[in-house]
Short mmCIF file of C-alpha atoms and ligand atoms in Angstrom, two decimals:
data_model
loop_
_atom_site.label_atom_id
_atom_site.label_comp_id
_atom_site.label_asym_id
_atom_site.label_seq_id
_atom_site.Cartn_x
_atom_site.Cartn_y
_atom_site.Cartn_z
CA MET A 1 47.82 -19.32 -19.18
CA LEU A 2 47.55 -19.17 -15.36
CA ASP A 3 47.85 -15.86 -13.40
CA ASP A 4 50.84 -17.50 -11.54
CA PRO A 5 53.31 -18.94 -14.06
CA ALA A 6 55.12 -20.54 -11.23
CA ALA A 7 52.28 -22.63 -10.31
CA GLY A 8 52.72 -26.21 -11.59
CA PRO A 9 50.42 -29.03 -12.14
CA ALA A 10 48.91 -30.25 -8.92
CA THR A 11 50.75 -33.69 -8.57
CA THR A 12 52.36 -34.10 -5.24
CA ARG A 13 50.55 -32.70 -2.35
CA PRO A 14 52.42 -32.40 1.00
CA ALA A 15 50.21 -31.35 3.79
CA VAL A 16 50.12 -27.55 4.31
CA PRO A 17 50.97 -26.83 7.94
CA THR A 18 47.88 -25.56 9.91
CA ASP A 19 47.19 -24.06 13.45
CA PRO A 20 46.11 -27.25 15.19
CA THR A 21 44.01 -25.16 17.64
CA SER A 22 41.81 -23.58 14.96
CA PRO A 23 38.83 -25.72 13.65
CA GLN A 24 39.60 -26.84 10.05
CA VAL A 25 37.85 -28.07 7.06
CA ARG A 26 39.49 -30.17 4.34
CA ALA A 27 37.78 -30.22 0.98
CA VAL A 28 38.34 -31.41 -2.61
CA LEU A 29 37.47 -29.35 -5.54
CA ASP A 30 37.44 -31.09 -8.99
CA VAL A 31 38.00 -28.42 -11.54
CA ASP A 32 37.85 -31.05 -14.39
CA LEU A 33 34.36 -32.26 -13.50
CA PRO A 34 32.03 -29.14 -14.38
CA GLY A 35 28.46 -29.54 -13.69
CA ALA A 36 25.46 -27.79 -14.85
CA THR A 37 25.37 -24.04 -15.73
CA ILE A 38 24.27 -21.91 -12.79
CA SER A 39 21.53 -19.90 -14.21
CA LYS A 40 22.27 -16.11 -13.84
CA HIS A 41 18.58 -15.75 -12.88
CA VAL A 42 19.11 -17.26 -9.42
CA TYR A 43 20.47 -13.92 -8.55
CA GLY A 44 17.12 -12.31 -9.51
CA HIS A 45 15.12 -9.83 -7.53
CA PHE A 46 11.77 -8.97 -6.44
CA ALA A 47 9.87 -5.51 -6.16
CA GLU A 48 6.35 -5.25 -4.83
CA HIS A 49 3.97 -2.40 -4.36
CA LEU A 50 4.56 -2.82 -0.55
CA GLY A 51 5.69 -0.26 1.85
CA ARG A 52 8.58 1.75 0.45
CA CYS A 53 9.89 -0.67 -2.05
CA ILE A 54 8.34 0.99 -5.17
CA TYR A 55 7.47 4.38 -3.71
CA GLY A 56 10.58 6.00 -2.18
CA GLY A 57 12.73 2.83 -2.96
CA PHE A 58 12.72 2.87 -6.82
CA TRP A 59 10.32 5.70 -7.62
CA VAL A 60 10.59 9.23 -6.44
CA GLY A 61 8.74 10.96 -9.21
CA GLU A 62 10.03 13.39 -11.71
CA ASP A 63 9.72 16.38 -9.44
CA SER A 64 11.74 14.88 -6.64
CA ASP A 65 14.92 16.53 -5.49
CA VAL A 66 16.52 12.92 -5.58
CA PRO A 67 18.42 12.63 -8.75
CA ASN A 68 16.14 10.52 -11.04
CA GLU A 69 15.37 9.64 -14.63
CA GLY A 70 11.85 10.08 -15.42
CA GLY A 71 11.04 9.55 -11.69
CA ILE A 72 13.29 6.53 -11.15
CA ARG A 73 15.96 6.92 -8.57
CA LEU A 74 19.39 6.85 -10.11
CA ASP A 75 21.40 5.93 -7.06
CA VAL A 76 19.26 2.83 -6.82
CA VAL A 77 19.80 1.95 -10.38
CA GLU A 78 23.65 2.46 -10.27
CA ALA A 79 23.87 0.26 -7.21
CA LEU A 80 21.80 -2.58 -8.67
CA LYS A 81 23.67 -2.42 -12.05
CA ALA A 82 26.84 -3.17 -10.06
CA LEU A 83 25.21 -6.56 -8.92
CA ASP A 84 24.55 -7.56 -12.75
CA ILE A 85 20.84 -7.79 -11.68
CA PRO A 86 19.51 -10.39 -14.13
CA ASN A 87 15.71 -10.03 -13.63
CA LEU A 88 13.12 -8.14 -11.62
CA ARG A 89 9.82 -9.60 -10.62
CA TRP A 90 6.79 -7.12 -10.32
CA PRO A 91 4.12 -6.12 -9.29
CA GLY A 92 3.79 -8.73 -6.44
CA GLY A 93 3.52 -10.80 -4.50
CA CYS A 94 0.10 -10.57 -2.98
CA PHE A 95 -0.37 -7.23 -4.57
CA ALA A 96 -0.22 -8.84 -8.13
CA ASP A 97 -3.63 -10.67 -7.51
CA THR A 98 -5.16 -7.28 -6.74
CA TYR A 99 -3.53 -5.38 -9.57
CA HIS A 100 -5.43 -4.26 -12.70
CA TRP A 101 -2.79 -3.06 -15.25
CA ARG A 102 -5.13 -0.64 -17.14
CA ASP A 103 -5.34 1.51 -13.96
CA GLY A 104 -1.51 2.09 -14.25
CA VAL A 105 -1.20 3.19 -17.84
CA GLY A 106 -2.02 6.55 -19.50
CA PRO A 107 -1.59 10.14 -18.13
CA ARG A 108 -0.64 9.73 -14.48
CA GLU A 109 -3.17 12.41 -13.28
CA GLN A 110 -5.88 10.47 -14.76
CA ARG A 111 -5.05 7.06 -13.28
CA PRO A 112 -7.60 5.76 -10.78
CA THR A 113 -6.61 5.00 -7.29
CA MET A 114 -7.01 1.67 -5.47
CA VAL A 115 -6.48 0.30 -2.02
CA ASN A 116 -3.52 -1.84 -1.35
CA SER A 117 -5.46 -4.15 1.02
CA HIS A 118 -2.60 -6.53 1.67
CA TRP A 119 0.08 -4.15 2.65
CA GLY A 120 -0.85 -1.36 5.00
CA ASP A 121 -4.30 -0.91 3.63
CA VAL A 122 -2.89 2.29 2.01
CA VAL A 123 -4.33 4.12 -1.08
CA GLU A 124 -2.06 3.27 -4.19
CA ASP A 125 -2.21 6.06 -6.70
CA ASN A 126 -0.85 3.86 -9.66
CA SER A 127 1.75 6.34 -10.56
CA PHE A 128 4.07 3.62 -10.96
CA GLY A 129 2.61 1.28 -13.70
CA THR A 130 3.62 -0.72 -16.61
CA HIS A 131 5.64 1.92 -18.65
CA GLU A 132 7.46 3.08 -15.37
CA PHE A 133 8.32 -0.61 -14.52
CA MET A 134 9.59 -1.28 -18.13
CA ALA A 135 11.56 1.91 -18.13
CA LEU A 136 13.14 0.77 -14.82
CA CYS A 137 14.18 -2.53 -16.36
CA GLU A 138 15.58 -0.76 -19.34
CA LEU A 139 17.66 1.56 -17.06
CA LEU A 140 18.83 -1.58 -15.21
CA GLY A 141 19.47 -3.56 -18.11
CA THR A 142 17.38 -6.45 -16.66
CA ASP A 143 14.91 -8.83 -17.70
CA PRO A 144 11.23 -8.11 -16.61
CA TYR A 145 9.33 -10.87 -14.80
CA VAL A 146 5.70 -9.76 -14.89
CA SER A 147 3.17 -11.44 -12.59
CA ALA A 148 -0.45 -11.62 -13.91
CA ASN A 149 -3.49 -11.26 -11.66
CA VAL A 150 -4.96 -14.78 -11.52
CA GLY A 151 -6.71 -14.28 -8.12
CA SER A 152 -9.07 -11.48 -8.92
CA GLY A 153 -8.49 -10.66 -12.50
CA THR A 154 -9.63 -12.27 -15.79
CA VAL A 155 -8.04 -14.32 -18.41
CA ARG A 156 -8.81 -11.58 -20.91
CA GLU A 157 -7.14 -8.96 -18.74
CA ALA A 158 -3.90 -10.99 -18.64
CA ALA A 159 -4.02 -11.81 -22.20
CA GLU A 160 -4.43 -8.18 -23.17
CA TRP A 161 -1.56 -7.04 -20.81
CA ILE A 162 0.78 -9.38 -22.89
CA GLU A 163 -0.61 -7.92 -26.06
CA TYR A 164 0.00 -4.48 -24.79
CA LEU A 165 3.52 -5.32 -23.74
CA THR A 166 4.84 -7.35 -26.59
CA ARG A 167 2.80 -6.89 -29.80
CA ALA A 168 4.21 -4.89 -32.69
CA ASP A 169 1.31 -4.60 -35.24
CA GLU A 170 -1.81 -2.48 -35.34
CA SER A 171 -3.63 -4.74 -32.71
CA PRO A 172 -5.91 -2.93 -30.30
CA MET A 173 -3.68 -3.33 -27.45
CA ALA A 174 -0.53 -2.29 -29.29
CA GLN A 175 -2.40 0.79 -30.52
CA LEU A 176 -3.26 1.66 -26.95
CA ARG A 177 0.40 1.37 -25.97
CA ARG A 178 1.29 3.75 -28.72
CA SER A 179 -1.30 6.21 -27.59
CA HIS A 180 0.42 6.15 -24.36
CA GLY A 181 3.73 7.14 -25.90
CA ARG A 182 5.63 3.81 -26.42
CA GLU A 183 5.93 2.83 -30.08
CA GLU A 184 7.86 -0.33 -29.92
CA PRO A 185 6.83 -3.37 -28.04
CA TRP A 186 8.96 -4.41 -25.08
CA ARG A 187 10.58 -7.87 -24.56
CA VAL A 188 9.03 -9.84 -21.66
CA PRO A 189 10.65 -13.25 -21.11
CA PHE A 190 9.15 -14.14 -17.79
CA TRP A 191 5.41 -14.31 -17.08
CA GLY A 192 3.99 -15.27 -13.73
CA LEU A 193 0.57 -17.05 -13.46
CA GLY A 194 -0.56 -15.49 -10.24
CA ASN A 195 1.04 -15.67 -6.75
CA GLU A 196 0.49 -17.79 -3.65
CA PRO A 197 -2.80 -19.15 -5.02
CA TRP A 198 -3.23 -21.30 -1.68
CA GLY A 199 -3.29 -18.10 0.29
CA CYS A 200 -3.47 -14.31 -0.67
CA GLY A 201 -3.81 -15.26 -4.32
CA GLY A 202 -7.16 -16.77 -4.09
CA GLY A 203 -7.30 -19.50 -1.36
CA MET A 204 -7.37 -22.38 -3.74
CA GLY A 205 -6.52 -25.93 -3.65
CA ALA A 206 -3.77 -27.32 -5.98
CA GLY A 207 -6.28 -28.83 -8.41
CA ALA A 208 -8.31 -25.78 -8.64
CA TYR A 209 -5.27 -23.67 -9.29
CA ALA A 210 -3.75 -26.12 -11.70
CA GLU A 211 -6.94 -25.85 -13.82
CA LEU A 212 -6.73 -22.01 -13.85
CA ALA A 213 -2.92 -22.05 -14.50
CA ARG A 214 -3.58 -24.16 -17.61
CA GLN A 215 -6.33 -21.75 -18.68
CA TYR A 216 -4.19 -18.63 -18.17
CA GLY A 217 -1.16 -20.36 -19.62
CA THR A 218 -3.22 -21.24 -22.78
CA TYR A 219 -4.06 -17.47 -23.39
CA SER A 220 -0.65 -16.12 -22.43
CA LEU A 221 0.42 -15.97 -26.08
CA ASP A 222 3.75 -15.36 -27.75
CA HIS A 223 3.45 -12.40 -29.92
CA GLY A 224 5.97 -12.03 -32.67
CA ASP A 225 9.33 -13.06 -31.55
CA ASN A 226 8.61 -12.63 -27.83
CA HIS A 227 8.58 -16.05 -26.28
CA LEU A 228 7.10 -16.20 -22.75
CA TYR A 229 8.49 -18.46 -19.96
CA ARG A 230 5.36 -19.13 -18.04
CA ILE A 231 5.83 -19.75 -14.47
CA ALA A 232 3.01 -21.46 -12.55
CA ALA A 233 2.73 -20.32 -8.82
CA GLY A 234 3.74 -23.01 -6.52
CA ALA A 235 4.09 -24.25 -3.23
CA ALA A 236 4.75 -22.74 0.30
CA ASP A 237 8.01 -24.28 1.69
CA ALA A 238 8.02 -28.07 1.63
CA ASP A 239 4.38 -28.56 0.10
CA TYR A 240 5.65 -31.20 -2.24
CA PRO A 241 2.04 -32.48 -3.12
CA TRP A 242 1.38 -29.06 -4.73
CA THR A 243 4.39 -29.42 -6.98
CA GLU A 244 3.17 -32.80 -7.95
CA VAL A 245 -0.22 -31.55 -8.92
CA LEU A 246 1.36 -28.95 -11.12
CA MET A 247 3.64 -31.48 -12.67
CA GLN A 248 0.64 -33.66 -13.60
CA ASN A 249 -1.07 -30.69 -15.21
CA LEU A 250 1.57 -29.37 -17.23
CA GLY A 251 0.04 -29.81 -20.53
CA ARG A 252 0.49 -32.13 -23.52
CA TYR A 253 4.18 -32.39 -23.60
CA LEU A 254 6.99 -31.86 -21.04
CA GLY A 255 9.71 -29.38 -21.89
CA VAL A 256 10.28 -25.91 -23.03
CA GLY A 257 10.21 -25.23 -26.77
CA GLU A 258 9.90 -28.75 -27.79
CA VAL A 259 6.79 -28.06 -29.79
CA SER A 260 5.20 -24.82 -30.70
CA GLY A 261 1.55 -23.64 -30.96
CA HIS A 262 -1.28 -25.27 -29.22
CA GLY A 263 0.72 -28.53 -28.36
CA LYS A 264 3.18 -26.95 -26.00
CA ASN A 265 3.04 -26.89 -22.24
CA THR A 266 0.71 -24.35 -20.64
CA TYR A 267 3.55 -23.49 -18.23
CA GLN A 268 7.39 -23.99 -18.36
CA ALA A 269 8.15 -23.67 -14.82
CA ILE A 270 6.95 -24.10 -11.35
CA SER A 271 7.73 -21.86 -8.38
CA PHE A 272 7.73 -22.02 -4.73
CA HIS A 273 8.31 -19.67 -1.76
CA HIS A 274 10.29 -20.11 1.26
CA TYR A 275 11.27 -17.51 3.94
CA THR A 276 13.72 -17.77 6.71
CA VAL A 277 11.51 -17.20 9.70
CA VAL A 278 12.86 -17.98 13.16
CA GLY A 279 9.88 -17.24 15.47
CA PRO A 280 9.01 -18.45 18.10
CA THR A 281 5.72 -17.39 16.56
CA TRP A 282 4.67 -15.45 13.40
CA GLU A 283 3.55 -12.62 15.83
CA ASN A 284 6.95 -12.65 17.32
CA LYS A 285 9.64 -13.18 14.60
CA GLY A 286 12.34 -11.53 16.41
CA SER A 287 14.32 -8.32 15.79
CA ALA A 288 16.30 -7.85 12.74
CA THR A 289 19.26 -6.34 14.79
CA ASP A 290 18.65 -7.26 18.37
CA PHE A 291 19.35 -10.95 18.81
CA ASP A 292 21.75 -13.28 20.73
CA THR A 293 24.08 -15.85 19.55
CA ASP A 294 21.48 -18.69 20.07
CA GLU A 295 18.97 -16.85 17.99
CA TYR A 296 21.64 -16.38 15.25
CA TYR A 297 22.33 -20.18 15.31
CA ARG A 298 18.69 -20.94 15.06
CA THR A 299 18.40 -18.64 12.08
CA MET A 300 21.16 -20.55 10.22
CA VAL A 301 19.49 -23.80 10.84
CA LYS A 302 16.45 -22.53 9.17
CA ALA A 303 18.58 -20.98 6.31
CA ALA A 304 20.18 -24.30 5.80
CA GLU A 305 16.79 -25.95 5.37
CA ILE A 306 16.62 -24.51 1.82
CA GLU A 307 18.86 -27.21 0.65
CA ARG A 308 16.48 -29.96 1.73
CA ILE A 309 13.41 -28.13 0.36
CA ILE A 310 14.86 -27.55 -3.04
CA ALA A 311 15.84 -31.13 -3.29
CA GLY A 312 12.22 -32.11 -2.25
CA HIS A 313 10.70 -30.36 -5.00
CA ALA A 314 13.36 -31.56 -7.54
CA ASN A 315 12.78 -35.17 -6.56
CA VAL A 316 9.09 -34.71 -7.31
CA MET A 317 9.79 -33.12 -10.57
CA ASP A 318 12.34 -35.79 -11.56
CA ALA A 319 9.68 -38.57 -11.46
CA TYR A 320 7.80 -36.61 -14.18
CA ASP A 321 10.51 -34.95 -16.03
CA PRO A 322 13.83 -36.94 -15.73
CA ASP A 323 15.40 -34.77 -18.44
CA ARG A 324 14.89 -31.60 -16.37
CA LEU A 325 13.18 -29.63 -18.92
CA VAL A 326 10.68 -27.89 -16.50
CA GLY A 327 12.19 -25.20 -14.32
CA LEU A 328 12.04 -24.96 -10.66
CA VAL A 329 11.72 -21.17 -9.53
CA LEU A 330 12.14 -19.91 -5.98
CA ASP A 331 10.60 -16.44 -6.69
CA GLU A 332 10.45 -15.31 -3.08
CA TRP A 333 13.01 -15.99 -0.44
CA GLY A 334 14.86 -14.23 2.34
CA THR A 335 14.71 -13.37 6.03
CA TRP A 336 11.43 -12.14 7.61
CA PHE A 337 11.83 -10.52 11.01
CA ASP A 338 9.73 -8.12 13.07
CA VAL A 339 9.33 -4.69 11.43
CA GLU A 340 11.56 -1.98 12.78
CA PRO A 341 10.04 -0.29 15.92
CA GLY A 342 7.88 2.56 14.97
CA THR A 343 7.21 1.54 11.39
CA ASN A 344 4.17 0.52 9.83
CA PRO A 345 3.52 -3.18 10.34
CA GLY A 346 2.19 -3.49 6.88
CA PHE A 347 5.50 -2.07 5.26
CA LEU A 348 7.74 -5.05 6.27
CA PHE A 349 10.70 -2.72 6.77
CA GLN A 350 13.56 -4.47 8.64
CA GLN A 351 17.19 -3.70 9.08
CA ASN A 352 19.80 -6.01 7.52
CA THR A 353 22.80 -7.45 9.48
CA LEU A 354 25.84 -9.65 8.91
CA ARG A 355 23.39 -12.44 9.88
CA ASP A 356 21.34 -11.82 6.77
CA ALA A 357 24.49 -11.81 4.68
CA LEU A 358 25.36 -15.34 5.86
CA VAL A 359 21.73 -16.46 5.40
CA ALA A 360 22.17 -15.34 1.64
CA SER A 361 25.50 -17.04 1.27
CA VAL A 362 24.13 -20.33 2.62
CA HIS A 363 21.25 -20.04 0.13
CA PHE A 364 23.47 -19.37 -2.80
CA ASP A 365 25.55 -22.31 -2.01
CA ALA A 366 22.34 -24.58 -2.20
CA PHE A 367 21.20 -22.83 -5.34
CA HIS A 368 24.62 -23.58 -7.11
CA ARG A 369 24.51 -27.17 -6.06
CA HIS A 370 20.91 -27.51 -7.66
CA ALA A 371 21.84 -25.74 -10.91
CA ASP A 372 20.42 -28.63 -12.79
CA ARG A 373 16.94 -27.87 -11.75
CA LEU A 374 16.66 -24.44 -10.11
CA VAL A 375 16.32 -21.82 -12.94
CA MET A 376 15.53 -18.77 -11.02
CA ALA A 377 15.34 -17.23 -7.42
CA ASN A 378 14.26 -13.81 -6.42
CA ILE A 379 15.26 -12.13 -3.21
CA ALA A 380 12.39 -10.66 -1.37
CA GLN A 381 12.69 -7.66 -1.76
CA THR A 382 15.05 -5.47 -3.46
CA VAL A 383 14.66 -2.20 -1.58
CA ASN A 384 13.32 -1.17 1.93
CA VAL A 385 11.32 -4.60 2.27
CA LEU A 386 12.27 -7.72 4.14
CA GLN A 387 15.92 -8.95 3.28
CA ALA A 388 16.61 -5.88 1.17
CA MET A 389 19.67 -5.07 -0.92
CA LEU A 390 19.21 -1.44 -0.50
CA LEU A 391 17.68 0.89 2.22
CA THR A 392 16.71 4.38 1.29
CA ASP A 393 16.53 7.09 3.84
CA GLY A 394 15.45 10.24 2.10
CA ASP A 395 18.08 10.95 -0.43
CA ALA A 396 20.51 8.57 1.28
CA LEU A 397 21.17 5.11 0.05
CA VAL A 398 22.48 2.27 2.24
CA LEU A 399 24.09 -0.79 0.67
CA THR A 400 23.10 -3.73 3.21
CA PRO A 401 25.37 -6.63 4.06
CA SER A 402 23.16 -8.90 1.87
CA TYR A 403 24.01 -6.70 -1.00
CA HIS A 404 27.61 -7.30 -0.81
CA VAL A 405 27.09 -11.14 -0.84
CA PHE A 406 25.10 -10.67 -4.27
CA GLU A 407 27.96 -8.49 -5.52
CA MET A 408 30.84 -10.89 -4.37
CA ASN A 409 29.02 -13.85 -5.68
CA LYS A 410 28.03 -12.35 -9.18
CA GLY A 411 30.85 -14.37 -10.91
CA HIS A 412 28.83 -17.57 -10.37
CA GLN A 413 26.11 -16.27 -12.74
CA GLY A 414 26.25 -18.37 -15.87
CA ALA A 415 29.24 -20.23 -14.68
CA ALA A 416 29.50 -24.13 -14.52
CA VAL A 417 29.09 -25.49 -10.91
CA LEU A 418 32.12 -27.39 -9.56
CA PRO A 419 31.89 -30.25 -6.98
CA LEU A 420 33.39 -29.00 -3.74
CA THR A 421 33.44 -31.92 -1.34
CA VAL A 422 34.21 -31.83 2.33
CA ARG A 423 36.45 -34.62 3.46
CA GLY A 424 36.52 -36.09 6.94
CA GLU A 425 34.83 -34.47 9.87
CA ALA A 426 33.73 -30.86 9.37
CA PRO A 427 32.97 -28.76 12.48
CA VAL A 428 29.39 -28.51 13.71
CA HIS A 429 27.56 -26.62 16.22
CA ASP A 430 24.78 -28.10 18.24
CA VAL A 431 21.58 -26.08 17.87
CA ASP A 432 18.89 -27.48 20.18
CA GLY A 433 19.91 -30.96 19.08
CA THR A 434 20.48 -30.22 15.44
CA ALA A 435 24.03 -30.46 14.19
CA LEU A 436 24.75 -27.25 12.10
CA PRO A 437 27.68 -27.38 9.85
CA THR A 438 29.61 -24.26 10.49
CA PHE A 439 31.16 -24.32 7.04
CA SER A 440 29.33 -23.68 3.73
CA GLY A 441 30.80 -23.43 0.48
CA SER A 442 30.44 -23.71 -3.33
CA ALA A 443 32.45 -23.17 -6.54
CA SER A 444 32.08 -22.69 -10.29
CA VAL A 445 34.37 -22.18 -13.35
CA ARG A 446 34.02 -19.99 -16.20
CA ASP A 447 36.49 -18.82 -18.86
CA GLY A 448 39.36 -20.35 -17.08
CA HIS A 449 38.70 -18.92 -13.67
CA VAL A 450 37.37 -20.58 -10.58
CA LEU A 451 35.23 -18.69 -8.09
CA VAL A 452 34.99 -20.25 -4.56
CA SER A 453 32.52 -19.01 -1.99
CA LEU A 454 33.32 -19.85 1.60
CA SER A 455 31.17 -19.03 4.79
CA ASN A 456 32.29 -19.54 8.35
CA LEU A 457 29.06 -19.58 10.35
CA ASP A 458 30.75 -20.06 13.72
CA ALA A 459 29.80 -17.11 15.92
CA THR A 460 33.17 -16.94 17.75
CA ALA A 461 35.93 -19.05 16.23
CA PRO A 462 37.95 -18.63 12.99
CA LEU A 463 38.01 -21.56 10.52
CA THR A 464 41.01 -22.82 8.49
CA VAL A 465 39.89 -24.15 5.02
CA GLU A 466 42.11 -26.32 2.86
CA VAL A 467 40.86 -27.06 -0.63
CA ASP A 468 42.73 -29.73 -2.53
CA VAL A 469 42.15 -28.44 -6.12
CA ARG A 470 42.41 -31.28 -8.57
CA GLY A 471 42.36 -31.63 -12.23
CA SER A 472 44.29 -28.44 -13.07
CA ALA A 473 47.17 -26.23 -11.98
CA VAL A 474 46.10 -23.38 -9.83
CA GLY A 475 46.95 -19.72 -10.51
CA ALA A 476 47.63 -17.10 -7.77
CA PRO A 477 44.45 -16.68 -5.79
CA THR A 478 42.92 -13.36 -4.76
CA GLY A 479 40.26 -13.09 -2.03
CA ARG A 480 37.52 -10.82 -0.66
CA LEU A 481 36.09 -10.93 2.84
CA LEU A 482 32.75 -9.75 4.28
CA THR A 483 32.63 -9.60 8.19
CA ALA A 484 32.39 -7.11 10.98
CA GLY A 485 32.94 -6.92 14.77
CA SER A 486 29.60 -8.59 15.61
CA LEU A 487 26.78 -10.54 13.95
CA THR A 488 24.43 -7.67 14.70
CA ALA A 489 26.59 -5.15 12.72
CA HIS A 490 24.66 -3.37 10.12
CA ASN A 491 24.90 -0.32 7.84
CA THR A 492 23.06 2.96 8.19
CA ALA A 493 23.18 6.27 6.36
CA THR A 494 25.82 7.41 8.80
CA ASP A 495 27.84 4.32 9.61
CA THR A 496 28.97 1.66 7.29
CA ALA A 497 29.99 -1.10 9.71
CA VAL A 498 29.88 -3.95 7.11
CA GLN A 499 32.01 -3.52 4.20
CA VAL A 500 33.90 -5.76 1.74
CA ARG A 501 37.68 -5.86 2.13
CA ASP A 502 40.71 -7.76 0.64
CA LEU A 503 41.22 -11.25 2.21
CA ASP A 504 44.82 -11.47 3.05
CA ASP A 505 44.80 -14.94 4.48
CA VAL A 506 44.70 -16.82 1.34
CA SER A 507 47.55 -18.83 -0.26
CA VAL A 508 48.18 -21.75 -2.60
CA GLU A 509 50.84 -24.32 -2.24
CA ASP A 510 51.31 -27.52 -4.33
CA GLY A 511 47.67 -27.12 -5.49
CA VAL A 512 46.17 -26.78 -2.07
CA LEU A 513 44.34 -23.51 -1.29
CA ARG A 514 44.41 -22.37 2.15
CA VAL A 515 42.17 -19.88 3.52
CA THR A 516 41.56 -18.58 7.10
CA LEU A 517 38.10 -17.34 7.77
CA PRO A 518 37.41 -15.17 10.72
CA ALA A 519 34.39 -15.82 12.84
CA HIS A 520 31.05 -15.00 11.23
CA SER A 521 32.48 -14.16 7.78
CA PHE A 522 31.92 -14.84 4.10
CA ALA A 523 34.72 -14.84 1.55
CA THR A 524 35.24 -15.33 -2.09
CA VAL A 525 38.42 -16.62 -3.65
CA ARG A 526 39.21 -16.40 -7.31
CA PHE A 527 42.11 -18.14 -9.27
CA ALA A 528 42.92 -19.14 -12.73
CA VAL A 529 42.96 -22.67 -13.83
CA ASP A 530 43.98 -24.36 -17.10
CA ALA A 531 41.16 -27.02 -17.31
O1 AHR B 601 7.22 -10.60 0.07
C1 AHR B 601 6.07 -10.34 0.82
C2 AHR B 601 4.84 -11.30 0.68
O2 AHR B 601 5.16 -12.58 1.10
C3 AHR B 601 4.54 -11.62 -0.76
O3 AHR B 601 3.60 -10.38 -1.31
C4 AHR B 601 3.79 -12.80 -0.72
O4 AHR B 601 3.79 -13.47 -1.95
C5 AHR B 601 4.55 -13.54 0.24
O5 AHR B 601 3.66 -14.09 1.31
#
């Protein structure tokens, strides 16, 4: 049954009157042509030992005045649970290839310290280690994605970490885990084979890394009923040759779970990283909050590049794996601006504005369209670092504009992508000779409900969107809107300038959904269908 019993089948479609002065987009949504399932894991997260992500972000310690459970901040847990956070990648990033897991288990006061050479050159006391991370995942109800140290560790060290985490019997590592207070093994579905091996993860070429990935993959064993999904560390941005070398070195068979034991692939997925960096140079990436309209548009051009880059890697993979059994993983993405003035340059702390929210919404539209290959994506990073969901300020917690996009979009997790096709001419903005479409959108269906995501990237003009919904009657729509007075609007502990509100300007008539989006806004619309 539809929400709106009055809504009949969409047969005749008289044009809905529109304001001729406002830019318009006309699109067709084929509800009866569902595509691939959008992996819930494209809404994944990333938490590194970097700046205040772990320490101060997730972890305050048991003696803190900030409400916590076993040292883990409860306000952060509660906020992330509201996103249905599907997985959390840890401990890095670059940090992962310097991390030795045995330093982070056992009594905290006896754990050795180390230097976090990549991020601020600060001393890490290892108080947040394996048990703390797994407890965090349990509190969040999320899947752990653990990245092994390939750059400076050993195969034996990685193999023993898996045994420690996942083995149930009297094996040496299972016994060591028990001696540290954890009887039952944990479930670890996702296992990363290093990070950025072409750079901070070892400075290797693709061939040398592929050999190592096969070696690490071979000894990354499944214990009991824990099945690892091994993710080889991949390319920077559009380095398609890197992906090609990894595809050539997969192992004996393509595919996940086709065969068991020694015959199976040494890794089941290949990652890549892509950040939205505007410049003009790496040393001058621009302020997260102090930017003009031109810089905003340049940022959106950069953000929109993600579509081409996903497609580029997917094309390479298709040549070797036409059945799309090997996963593509974007395990770091997001905006990267200059750090906030007065903060440690190695801590990568940046504010988060409505511009970041629109970068996120454009990425998700691309992720949805590539649901047939992209199995996971992880925002960098969850708390207090780069394009964060959450900022902490002492005991205060700030939900960023990006957080709201993840929350508004969470209904796409596990839904079937629907083709949303723009018809005719869509508005564009000329950005230094590049035509940036100022409309972005995507849609999915699950359990008889359609969720449509719509972004108006125009900095100043509203946009009217008409969606001709085909293949089903359409129930009464409800909408939610994220916008603010300016693109630089952001949230602080004392001022919540960017919030979600109800979208009033949404209606349906004769199967045509009509939405008016304010300038620089993101909206979601939900309605029932009978397809
Ligand atoms: O997310 C910050 C850093 O960016 C990660 O540690 C690294 O993998 C990437 O270069």
